[in-house]
Amino acid sequence: MRIVLGGVRGSSPQSHPDFLRFGGATSCVLVESGSGARIVLDAGTGLNNLLKPLAVPDACLPVLMLFTHYHLDHLIGLPPFAPLYDPAWNVVFAAPIREGITVEAALKRLVGEPFWPALFRASQRFEVLPETADKAPFPYGPFRVRWCAVHHRNGCHAYRIDAPENGESMAFVTDLEWGASNGKERADLLRLCGEPRPVDVLIMEGHGETAQFAGWGHSLWKETVEVAKKAGVRQLVITHHAPDDDDRALLRREQEVQETMPNACLGHEGMQIDWNRGSPIAITVRPV
Ligand SMILES: [Zn+2]
Ligand SMILES: [Zn+2]
Protein backbone atom coordinates (compact mmCIF):
# COMPACT_ATOMS: atom_id res chain seq x y z
CA MET A 1 0.00 0.00 0.00
CA ARG A 2 1.18 3.51 -0.72
CA ILE A 3 -0.20 6.75 0.72
CA VAL A 4 0.52 10.25 -0.58
CA LEU A 5 -0.49 13.30 1.45
CA GLY A 6 -1.61 16.00 -0.98
CA GLY A 7 -2.60 18.46 1.75
CA VAL A 8 -2.24 18.47 5.54
CA ARG A 9 -3.59 21.87 6.58
CA GLY A 10 -6.93 22.34 8.34
CA SER A 11 -9.57 25.05 8.05
CA SER A 12 -7.90 27.25 5.44
CA PRO A 13 -4.93 27.07 3.07
CA GLN A 14 -1.70 28.94 3.75
CA SER A 15 0.84 30.23 1.25
CA HIS A 16 3.22 32.24 3.42
CA PRO A 17 6.85 30.98 3.30
CA ASP A 18 6.75 30.27 7.06
CA PHE A 19 4.26 27.48 6.40
CA LEU A 20 5.78 25.73 3.40
CA ARG A 21 7.97 23.14 5.14
CA PHE A 22 4.84 21.31 6.36
CA GLY A 23 2.69 22.73 3.58
CA GLY A 24 -0.27 25.01 3.20
CA ALA A 25 -2.68 22.91 1.12
CA THR A 26 -5.78 21.55 2.82
CA SER A 27 -6.91 17.97 3.40
CA CYS A 28 -6.44 15.43 0.62
CA VAL A 29 -4.96 11.91 0.72
CA LEU A 30 -4.27 9.34 -2.00
CA VAL A 31 -4.18 5.61 -1.24
CA GLU A 32 -2.81 3.31 -3.96
CA SER A 33 -2.47 -0.43 -4.29
CA GLY A 34 0.48 -2.05 -6.04
CA SER A 35 -1.90 -2.93 -8.90
CA GLY A 36 -2.90 0.69 -9.48
CA ALA A 37 -6.24 0.97 -7.65
CA ARG A 38 -6.60 4.52 -6.34
CA ILE A 39 -8.76 6.00 -3.61
CA VAL A 40 -8.73 9.74 -2.90
CA LEU A 41 -9.94 10.82 0.54
CA ASP A 42 -11.32 14.38 0.62
CA ALA A 43 -10.77 17.12 -1.93
CA GLY A 44 -9.11 20.08 -0.22
CA THR A 45 -6.65 22.25 -2.13
CA GLY A 46 -4.15 19.38 -1.79
CA LEU A 47 -6.07 17.60 -4.57
CA ASN A 48 -4.11 19.75 -7.01
CA ASN A 49 -0.87 18.19 -5.72
CA LEU A 50 -2.17 14.72 -6.55
CA LEU A 51 -2.83 15.35 -10.24
CA LYS A 52 0.51 13.86 -11.25
CA PRO A 53 0.16 10.56 -9.37
CA LEU A 54 -3.45 10.40 -10.55
CA ALA A 55 -2.60 11.23 -14.15
CA VAL A 56 -2.85 7.75 -15.60
CA PRO A 57 -6.53 7.28 -16.36
CA ASP A 58 -7.51 3.65 -15.88
CA ALA A 59 -10.57 2.71 -17.89
CA CYS A 60 -11.05 -0.54 -15.95
CA LEU A 61 -11.14 0.77 -12.41
CA PRO A 62 -12.41 4.30 -11.69
CA VAL A 63 -10.68 6.55 -9.21
CA LEU A 64 -12.81 6.34 -6.06
CA MET A 65 -13.19 9.64 -4.18
CA LEU A 66 -14.49 9.37 -0.62
CA PHE A 67 -15.59 12.34 1.48
CA THR A 68 -15.30 12.58 5.24
CA HIS A 69 -17.67 15.57 5.23
CA TYR A 70 -18.39 18.71 3.25
CA HIS A 71 -16.71 21.55 5.14
CA LEU A 72 -14.97 23.69 2.58
CA ASP A 73 -11.39 22.92 3.62
CA HIS A 74 -12.13 19.31 2.53
CA LEU A 75 -13.88 20.26 -0.70
CA ILE A 76 -12.49 23.45 -2.16
CA GLY A 77 -10.03 21.63 -4.44
CA LEU A 78 -12.86 19.87 -6.27
CA PRO A 79 -14.35 22.54 -8.59
CA PRO A 80 -11.05 23.16 -10.44
CA PHE A 81 -10.19 19.41 -10.60
CA ALA A 82 -9.69 18.94 -14.36
CA PRO A 83 -10.81 15.26 -14.50
CA LEU A 84 -14.34 16.44 -13.65
CA TYR A 85 -14.64 17.88 -17.12
CA ASP A 86 -12.62 15.33 -19.12
CA PRO A 87 -14.55 12.28 -20.37
CA ALA A 88 -11.27 10.28 -20.52
CA TRP A 89 -11.39 10.13 -16.73
CA ASN A 90 -13.47 7.71 -14.76
CA VAL A 91 -14.12 8.98 -11.23
CA VAL A 92 -16.77 7.86 -8.74
CA PHE A 93 -17.73 10.08 -5.79
CA ALA A 94 -18.97 8.23 -2.73
CA ALA A 95 -20.00 8.85 0.88
CA PRO A 96 -22.69 7.74 3.30
CA ILE A 97 -25.71 10.02 3.69
CA ARG A 98 -24.78 12.64 6.26
CA GLU A 99 -27.47 14.68 8.02
CA GLY A 100 -29.90 13.68 5.27
CA ILE A 101 -27.67 14.96 2.43
CA THR A 102 -26.37 12.66 -0.32
CA VAL A 103 -22.89 13.05 -1.78
CA GLU A 104 -24.43 14.02 -5.12
CA ALA A 105 -26.56 16.79 -3.59
CA ALA A 106 -23.66 18.16 -1.54
CA LEU A 107 -21.15 18.24 -4.39
CA LYS A 108 -23.61 19.65 -6.93
CA ARG A 109 -24.38 22.47 -4.50
CA LEU A 110 -20.74 23.56 -4.77
CA VAL A 111 -19.90 22.68 -8.37
CA GLY A 112 -22.44 24.91 -10.09
CA GLU A 113 -23.82 28.41 -10.07
CA PRO A 114 -23.47 30.75 -8.26
CA PHE A 115 -20.29 29.23 -6.78
CA TRP A 116 -18.68 27.83 -9.95
CA PRO A 117 -19.29 28.36 -13.66
CA ALA A 118 -19.07 24.69 -14.74
CA LEU A 119 -21.25 21.68 -13.92
CA PHE A 120 -20.58 17.96 -13.48
CA ARG A 121 -20.89 15.93 -16.66
CA ALA A 122 -24.33 14.30 -17.01
CA SER A 123 -22.69 10.86 -16.92
CA GLN A 124 -20.85 11.51 -13.63
CA ARG A 125 -21.33 8.64 -11.16
CA PHE A 126 -22.16 9.18 -7.50
CA GLU A 127 -22.47 6.35 -5.00
CA VAL A 128 -24.42 6.55 -1.76
CA LEU A 129 -22.70 4.27 0.76
CA PRO A 130 -24.83 2.49 3.36
CA GLU A 131 -24.97 3.86 6.89
CA THR A 132 -22.59 1.20 8.16
CA ALA A 133 -20.10 -1.17 6.56
CA ASP A 134 -19.37 -3.29 9.61
CA LYS A 135 -20.85 -6.48 8.17
CA ALA A 136 -20.21 -5.82 4.47
CA PRO A 137 -17.20 -3.63 3.67
CA PHE A 138 -17.45 -1.67 0.41
CA PRO A 139 -15.37 -3.48 -2.24
CA TYR A 140 -13.15 -1.47 -4.56
CA GLY A 141 -10.57 -3.47 -6.55
CA PRO A 142 -8.18 -5.07 -4.05
CA PHE A 143 -9.44 -2.81 -1.25
CA ARG A 144 -12.25 -3.16 1.27
CA VAL A 145 -13.54 0.08 2.82
CA ARG A 146 -15.29 0.54 6.16
CA TRP A 147 -16.34 3.71 7.95
CA CYS A 148 -17.98 5.07 11.08
CA ALA A 149 -19.48 8.38 12.13
CA VAL A 150 -17.33 10.62 14.34
CA HIS A 151 -18.15 13.63 16.52
CA HIS A 152 -17.97 16.82 14.45
CA ARG A 153 -20.25 19.72 13.64
CA ASN A 154 -22.51 18.83 10.69
CA GLY A 155 -21.34 15.20 10.88
CA CYS A 156 -18.21 13.47 9.64
CA HIS A 157 -17.04 9.93 8.86
CA ALA A 158 -13.72 8.17 9.42
CA TYR A 159 -12.64 5.60 6.82
CA ARG A 160 -10.57 2.43 7.04
CA ILE A 161 -9.09 0.83 3.92
CA ASP A 162 -7.87 -2.77 4.02
CA ALA A 163 -6.02 -4.72 1.34
CA PRO A 164 -7.04 -8.18 2.60
CA GLU A 165 -4.82 -10.15 0.21
CA ASN A 166 -1.72 -8.38 1.53
CA GLY A 167 -2.87 -7.81 5.09
CA GLU A 168 -2.19 -4.04 4.76
CA SER A 169 -4.47 -1.37 6.16
CA MET A 170 -4.81 2.34 6.86
CA ALA A 171 -7.37 4.67 8.43
CA PHE A 172 -8.10 8.31 7.73
CA VAL A 173 -9.68 10.07 10.69
CA THR A 174 -10.07 13.80 10.40
CA ASP A 175 -12.29 16.44 11.89
CA LEU A 176 -13.50 14.95 15.12
CA GLU A 177 -13.60 16.24 18.66
CA TRP A 178 -12.34 13.34 20.76
CA GLY A 179 -12.86 15.28 23.99
CA ALA A 180 -16.58 15.77 23.26
CA SER A 181 -17.17 12.29 21.80
CA ASN A 182 -19.58 10.01 23.67
CA GLY A 183 -18.89 6.40 24.63
CA LYS A 184 -20.38 4.93 21.45
CA GLU A 185 -18.49 7.33 19.19
CA ARG A 186 -15.22 6.48 20.93
CA ALA A 187 -15.88 2.73 20.84
CA ASP A 188 -16.85 2.83 17.15
CA LEU A 189 -13.67 4.69 16.20
CA LEU A 190 -11.40 2.43 18.26
CA ARG A 191 -13.08 -0.60 16.67
CA LEU A 192 -12.58 0.86 13.19
CA CYS A 193 -8.88 1.51 13.80
CA GLY A 194 -8.20 -1.59 15.87
CA GLU A 195 -10.29 -4.48 14.48
CA PRO A 196 -9.87 -7.06 13.13
CA ARG A 197 -6.25 -5.90 13.42
CA PRO A 198 -4.82 -2.49 14.32
CA VAL A 199 -4.24 -0.51 11.13
CA ASP A 200 -0.66 -0.18 9.91
CA VAL A 201 -1.00 3.57 9.35
CA LEU A 202 -3.41 5.94 11.08
CA ILE A 203 -3.68 9.40 9.56
CA MET A 204 -5.57 11.44 12.11
CA GLU A 205 -6.16 15.06 12.88
CA GLY A 206 -4.50 16.72 15.87
CA HIS A 207 -5.52 20.26 15.20
CA GLY A 208 -3.92 22.00 18.14
CA GLU A 209 -2.18 22.17 21.50
CA THR A 210 -4.74 23.76 23.83
CA ALA A 211 -8.44 23.58 24.49
CA GLN A 212 -8.82 27.11 23.12
CA PHE A 213 -11.15 25.85 20.38
CA ALA A 214 -13.16 23.36 22.44
CA GLY A 215 -16.54 22.86 20.78
CA TRP A 216 -15.20 23.61 17.29
CA GLY A 217 -15.01 19.92 16.42
CA HIS A 218 -11.29 19.17 16.66
CA SER A 219 -8.89 17.12 18.77
CA LEU A 220 -5.66 18.02 20.51
CA TRP A 221 -2.56 16.17 19.38
CA LYS A 222 -2.28 14.51 22.79
CA GLU A 223 -5.76 13.07 22.30
CA THR A 224 -4.74 11.85 18.86
CA VAL A 225 -1.76 10.03 20.37
CA GLU A 226 -4.12 8.54 22.98
CA VAL A 227 -6.37 7.14 20.23
CA ALA A 228 -3.40 5.72 18.30
CA LYS A 229 -2.00 4.02 21.40
CA LYS A 230 -5.38 2.61 22.43
CA ALA A 231 -5.98 1.22 18.94
CA GLY A 232 -2.42 -0.17 18.78
CA VAL A 233 -1.57 1.22 15.32
CA ARG A 234 1.94 0.71 13.88
CA GLN A 235 2.42 4.31 12.69
CA LEU A 236 0.56 7.53 13.47
CA VAL A 237 0.65 10.53 11.14
CA ILE A 238 -0.95 13.66 12.62
CA THR A 239 -2.53 16.03 10.15
CA HIS A 240 -5.06 18.90 9.71
CA HIS A 241 -2.59 21.40 11.19
CA ALA A 242 -4.20 24.61 12.42
CA PRO A 243 -3.87 27.50 9.96
CA ASP A 244 -1.94 29.58 12.53
CA ASP A 245 0.70 26.93 13.25
CA ASP A 246 3.79 27.84 11.25
CA ASP A 247 6.77 25.57 10.58
CA ARG A 248 8.54 26.57 13.80
CA ALA A 249 5.50 25.66 15.88
CA LEU A 250 5.02 22.38 14.03
CA LEU A 251 8.70 21.36 14.29
CA ARG A 252 8.51 21.92 18.04
CA ARG A 253 5.29 19.91 18.21
CA GLU A 254 6.75 17.09 16.15
CA GLN A 255 9.56 16.72 18.65
CA GLU A 256 7.08 16.58 21.54
CA VAL A 257 4.91 14.09 19.68
CA GLN A 258 7.86 11.75 19.06
CA GLU A 259 8.93 11.95 22.68
CA THR A 260 5.41 10.81 23.61
CA MET A 261 5.06 8.21 20.84
CA PRO A 262 8.19 7.31 18.83
CA ASN A 263 6.20 5.78 15.96
CA ALA A 264 4.35 9.05 15.33
CA CYS A 265 5.10 12.06 13.15
CA LEU A 266 3.39 15.11 11.74
CA GLY A 267 2.12 14.97 8.17
CA HIS A 268 3.92 17.01 5.53
CA GLU A 269 2.46 17.98 2.19
CA GLY A 270 3.97 15.54 -0.32
CA MET A 271 4.77 12.89 2.30
CA GLN A 272 4.78 9.36 0.89
CA ILE A 273 4.20 6.33 3.06
CA ASP A 274 5.04 2.94 1.53
CA TRP A 275 5.00 -0.56 2.90
CA ASN A 276 4.31 -4.15 2.00
CA ARG A 277 2.90 -6.84 4.18
CA GLY A 278 4.90 -6.92 7.40
CA SER A 279 7.73 -4.76 6.02
CA PRO A 280 8.93 -1.60 7.78
CA ILE A 281 6.86 1.49 6.95
CA ALA A 282 8.95 3.85 4.80
CA ILE A 283 8.12 7.53 5.15
CA THR A 284 9.63 10.04 2.74
CA VAL A 285 9.00 13.74 2.39
CA ARG A 286 9.43 15.17 -1.08
CA PRO A 287 7.47 17.33 -3.50
CA VAL A 288 4.57 15.42 -5.01
ZN1 LIG B 1 -11.34 20.43 8.38
ZN1 LIG C 1 -14.83 20.02 9.46
PDB file of N, CA, C and O in Angstrom, residues 13-42:
ATOM      1  N   PRO A  13      -6.276  27.227   3.618  1.00  0.00           N
ATOM      2  CA  PRO A  13      -4.928  27.066   3.073  1.00  0.00           C
ATOM      3  C   PRO A  13      -4.011  28.206   3.494  1.00  0.00           C
ATOM      4  O   PRO A  13      -4.477  29.281   3.897  1.00  0.00           O
ATOM      5  N   GLN A  14      -2.716  27.943   3.419  1.00  0.00           N
ATOM      6  CA  GLN A  14      -1.704  28.943   3.746  1.00  0.00           C
ATOM      7  C   GLN A  14      -0.684  28.985   2.619  1.00  0.00           C
ATOM      8  O   GLN A  14      -0.330  27.940   2.082  1.00  0.00           O
ATOM      9  N   SER A  15      -0.182  30.163   2.302  1.00  0.00           N
ATOM     10  CA  SER A  15       0.843  30.227   1.250  1.00  0.00           C
ATOM     11  C   SER A  15       2.076  31.006   1.691  1.00  0.00           C
ATOM     12  O   SER A  15       3.021  31.143   0.931  1.00  0.00           O
ATOM     13  N   HIS A  16       2.073  31.484   2.935  1.00  0.00           N
ATOM     14  CA  HIS A  16       3.223  32.242   3.423  1.00  0.00           C
ATOM     15  C   HIS A  16       4.449  31.325   3.538  1.00  0.00           C
ATOM     16  O   HIS A  16       4.311  30.150   3.909  1.00  0.00           O
ATOM     17  N   PRO A  17       5.655  31.829   3.237  1.00  0.00           N
ATOM     18  CA  PRO A  17       6.853  30.976   3.300  1.00  0.00           C
ATOM     19  C   PRO A  17       7.063  30.300   4.656  1.00  0.00           C
ATOM     20  O   PRO A  17       7.657  29.225   4.712  1.00  0.00           O
ATOM     21  N   ASP A  18       6.570  30.883   5.735  1.00  0.00           N
ATOM     22  CA  ASP A  18       6.750  30.269   7.060  1.00  0.00           C
ATOM     23  C   ASP A  18       5.950  28.982   7.246  1.00  0.00           C
ATOM     24  O   ASP A  18       6.057  28.322   8.280  1.00  0.00           O
ATOM     25  N   PHE A  19       5.134  28.645   6.258  1.00  0.00           N
ATOM     26  CA  PHE A  19       4.261  27.479   6.396  1.00  0.00           C
ATOM     27  C   PHE A  19       4.579  26.377   5.380  1.00  0.00           C
ATOM     28  O   PHE A  19       3.923  25.360   5.341  1.00  0.00           O
ATOM     29  N   LEU A  20       5.618  26.613   4.560  1.00  0.00           N
ATOM     30  CA  LEU A  20       5.779  25.733   3.401  1.00  0.00           C
ATOM     31  C   LEU A  20       6.536  24.449   3.691  1.00  0.00           C
ATOM     32  O   LEU A  20       6.497  23.512   2.908  1.00  0.00           O
ATOM     33  N   ARG A  21       7.273  24.389   4.809  1.00  0.00           N
ATOM     34  CA  ARG A  21       7.969  23.140   5.140  1.00  0.00           C
ATOM     35  C   ARG A  21       6.943  22.010   5.375  1.00  0.00           C
ATOM     36  O   ARG A  21       7.098  20.899   4.879  1.00  0.00           O
ATOM     37  N   PHE A  22       5.886  22.311   6.134  1.00  0.00           N
ATOM     38  CA  PHE A  22       4.838  21.311   6.357  1.00  0.00           C
ATOM     39  C   PHE A  22       3.773  21.396   5.268  1.00  0.00           C
ATOM     40  O   PHE A  22       3.117  20.414   4.964  1.00  0.00           O
ATOM     41  N   GLY A  23       3.616  22.568   4.692  1.00  0.00           N
ATOM     42  CA  GLY A  23       2.693  22.727   3.576  1.00  0.00           C
ATOM     43  C   GLY A  23       1.435  23.475   3.943  1.00  0.00           C
ATOM     44  O   GLY A  23       0.968  23.422   5.079  1.00  0.00           O
ATOM     45  N   GLY A  24       0.896  24.172   2.959  1.00  0.00           N
ATOM     46  CA  GLY A  24      -0.267  25.013   3.199  1.00  0.00           C
ATOM     47  C   GLY A  24      -1.548  24.509   2.572  1.00  0.00           C
ATOM     48  O   GLY A  24      -2.610  25.084   2.798  1.00  0.00           O
ATOM     49  N   ALA A  25      -1.475  23.408   1.790  1.00  0.00           N
ATOM     50  CA  ALA A  25      -2.683  22.914   1.115  1.00  0.00           C
ATOM     51  C   ALA A  25      -3.555  22.135   2.097  1.00  0.00           C
ATOM     52  O   ALA A  25      -3.055  21.489   3.021  1.00  0.00           O
ATOM     53  N   THR A  26      -4.864  22.199   1.879  1.00  0.00           N
ATOM     54  CA  THR A  26      -5.784  21.546   2.823  1.00  0.00           C
ATOM     55  C   THR A  26      -6.059  20.086   2.422  1.00  0.00           C
ATOM     56  O   THR A  26      -5.691  19.625   1.349  1.00  0.00           O
ATOM     57  N   SER A  27      -6.764  19.429   3.313  1.00  0.00           N
ATOM     58  CA  SER A  27      -6.910  17.971   3.402  1.00  0.00           C
ATOM     59  C   SER A  27      -7.161  17.226   2.084  1.00  0.00           C
ATOM     60  O   SER A  27      -8.174  17.445   1.412  1.00  0.00           O
ATOM     61  N   CYS A  28      -6.244  16.331   1.752  1.00  0.00           N
ATOM     62  CA  CYS A  28      -6.445  15.430   0.618  1.00  0.00           C
ATOM     63  C   CYS A  28      -5.397  14.316   0.692  1.00  0.00           C
ATOM     64  O   CYS A  28      -4.216  14.594   0.875  1.00  0.00           O
ATOM     65  N   VAL A  29      -5.844  13.076   0.550  1.00  0.00           N
ATOM     66  CA  VAL A  29      -4.960  11.907   0.721  1.00  0.00           C
ATOM     67  C   VAL A  29      -5.231  10.915  -0.397  1.00  0.00           C
ATOM     68  O   VAL A  29      -6.384  10.651  -0.733  1.00  0.00           O
ATOM     69  N   LEU A  30      -4.159  10.384  -0.970  1.00  0.00           N
ATOM     70  CA  LEU A  30      -4.272   9.341  -2.001  1.00  0.00           C
ATOM     71  C   LEU A  30      -3.794   8.013  -1.432  1.00  0.00           C
ATOM     72  O   LEU A  30      -2.730   7.948  -0.805  1.00  0.00           O
ATOM     73  N   VAL A  31      -4.574   6.968  -1.649  1.00  0.00           N
ATOM     74  CA  VAL A  31      -4.179   5.613  -1.244  1.00  0.00           C
ATOM     75  C   VAL A  31      -4.125   4.759  -2.513  1.00  0.00           C
ATOM     76  O   VAL A  31      -5.100   4.707  -3.271  1.00  0.00           O
ATOM     77  N   GLU A  32      -2.988   4.112  -2.746  1.00  0.00           N
ATOM     78  CA  GLU A  32      -2.813   3.311  -3.961  1.00  0.00           C
ATOM     79  C   GLU A  32      -2.454   1.876  -3.601  1.00  0.00           C
ATOM     80  O   GLU A  32      -1.713   1.641  -2.642  1.00  0.00           O
ATOM     81  N   SER A  33      -2.925   0.957  -4.425  1.00  0.00           N
ATOM     82  CA  SER A  33      -2.471  -0.429  -4.288  1.00  0.00           C
ATOM     83  C   SER A  33      -1.322  -0.649  -5.268  1.00  0.00           C
ATOM     84  O   SER A  33      -1.125   0.153  -6.193  1.00  0.00           O
ATOM     85  N   GLY A  34      -0.592  -1.725  -5.102  1.00  0.00           N
ATOM     86  CA  GLY A  34       0.481  -2.045  -6.038  1.00  0.00           C
ATOM     87  C   GLY A  34      -0.047  -2.258  -7.443  1.00  0.00           C
ATOM     88  O   GLY A  34       0.649  -2.035  -8.425  1.00  0.00           O
ATOM     89  N   SER A  35      -1.334  -2.659  -7.570  1.00  0.00           N
ATOM     90  CA  SER A  35      -1.898  -2.928  -8.897  1.00  0.00           C
ATOM     91  C   SER A  35      -2.510  -1.691  -9.536  1.00  0.00           C
ATOM     92  O   SER A  35      -3.074  -1.771 -10.625  1.00  0.00           O
ATOM     93  N   GLY A  36      -2.450  -0.549  -8.866  1.00  0.00           N
ATOM     94  CA  GLY A  36      -2.904   0.693  -9.479  1.00  0.00           C
ATOM     95  C   GLY A  36      -4.285   1.162  -9.060  1.00  0.00           C
ATOM     96  O   GLY A  36      -4.778   2.169  -9.564  1.00  0.00           O
ATOM     97  N   ALA A  37      -4.953   0.468  -8.148  1.00  0.00           N
ATOM     98  CA  ALA A  37      -6.239   0.967  -7.648  1.00  0.00           C
ATOM     99  C   ALA A  37      -5.981   2.233  -6.835  1.00  0.00           C
ATOM    100  O   ALA A  37      -5.017   2.296  -6.074  1.00  0.00           O
ATOM    101  N   ARG A  38      -6.843   3.234  -7.002  1.00  0.00           N
ATOM    102  CA  ARG A  38      -6.599   4.521  -6.340  1.00  0.00           C
ATOM    103  C   ARG A  38      -7.859   5.042  -5.645  1.00  0.00           C
ATOM    104  O   ARG A  38      -8.916   5.122  -6.254  1.00  0.00           O
ATOM    105  N   ILE A  39      -7.678   5.368  -4.375  1.00  0.00           N
ATOM    106  CA  ILE A  39      -8.756   5.998  -3.610  1.00  0.00           C
ATOM    107  C   ILE A  39      -8.252   7.363  -3.154  1.00  0.00           C
ATOM    108  O   ILE A  39      -7.150   7.473  -2.607  1.00  0.00           O
ATOM    109  N   VAL A  40      -9.045   8.399  -3.386  1.00  0.00           N
ATOM    110  CA  VAL A  40      -8.729   9.736  -2.895  1.00  0.00           C
ATOM    111  C   VAL A  40      -9.685  10.042  -1.749  1.00  0.00           C
ATOM    112  O   VAL A  40     -10.904   9.863  -1.884  1.00  0.00           O
ATOM    113  N   LEU A  41      -9.126  10.476  -0.625  1.00  0.00           N
ATOM    114  CA  LEU A  41      -9.937  10.824   0.535  1.00  0.00           C
ATOM    115  C   LEU A  41      -9.949  12.341   0.673  1.00  0.00           C
ATOM    116  O   LEU A  41      -8.905  12.973   0.849  1.00  0.00           O
ATOM    117  N   ASP A  42     -11.107  12.934   0.540  1.00  0.00           N
ATOM    118  CA  ASP A  42     -11.321  14.381   0.621  1.00  0.00           C
ATOM    119  C   ASP A  42     -10.724  15.120  -0.578  1.00  0.00           C
ATOM    120  O   ASP A  42      -9.919  14.564  -1.330  1.00  0.00           O
TER     121      ASP A  42
END
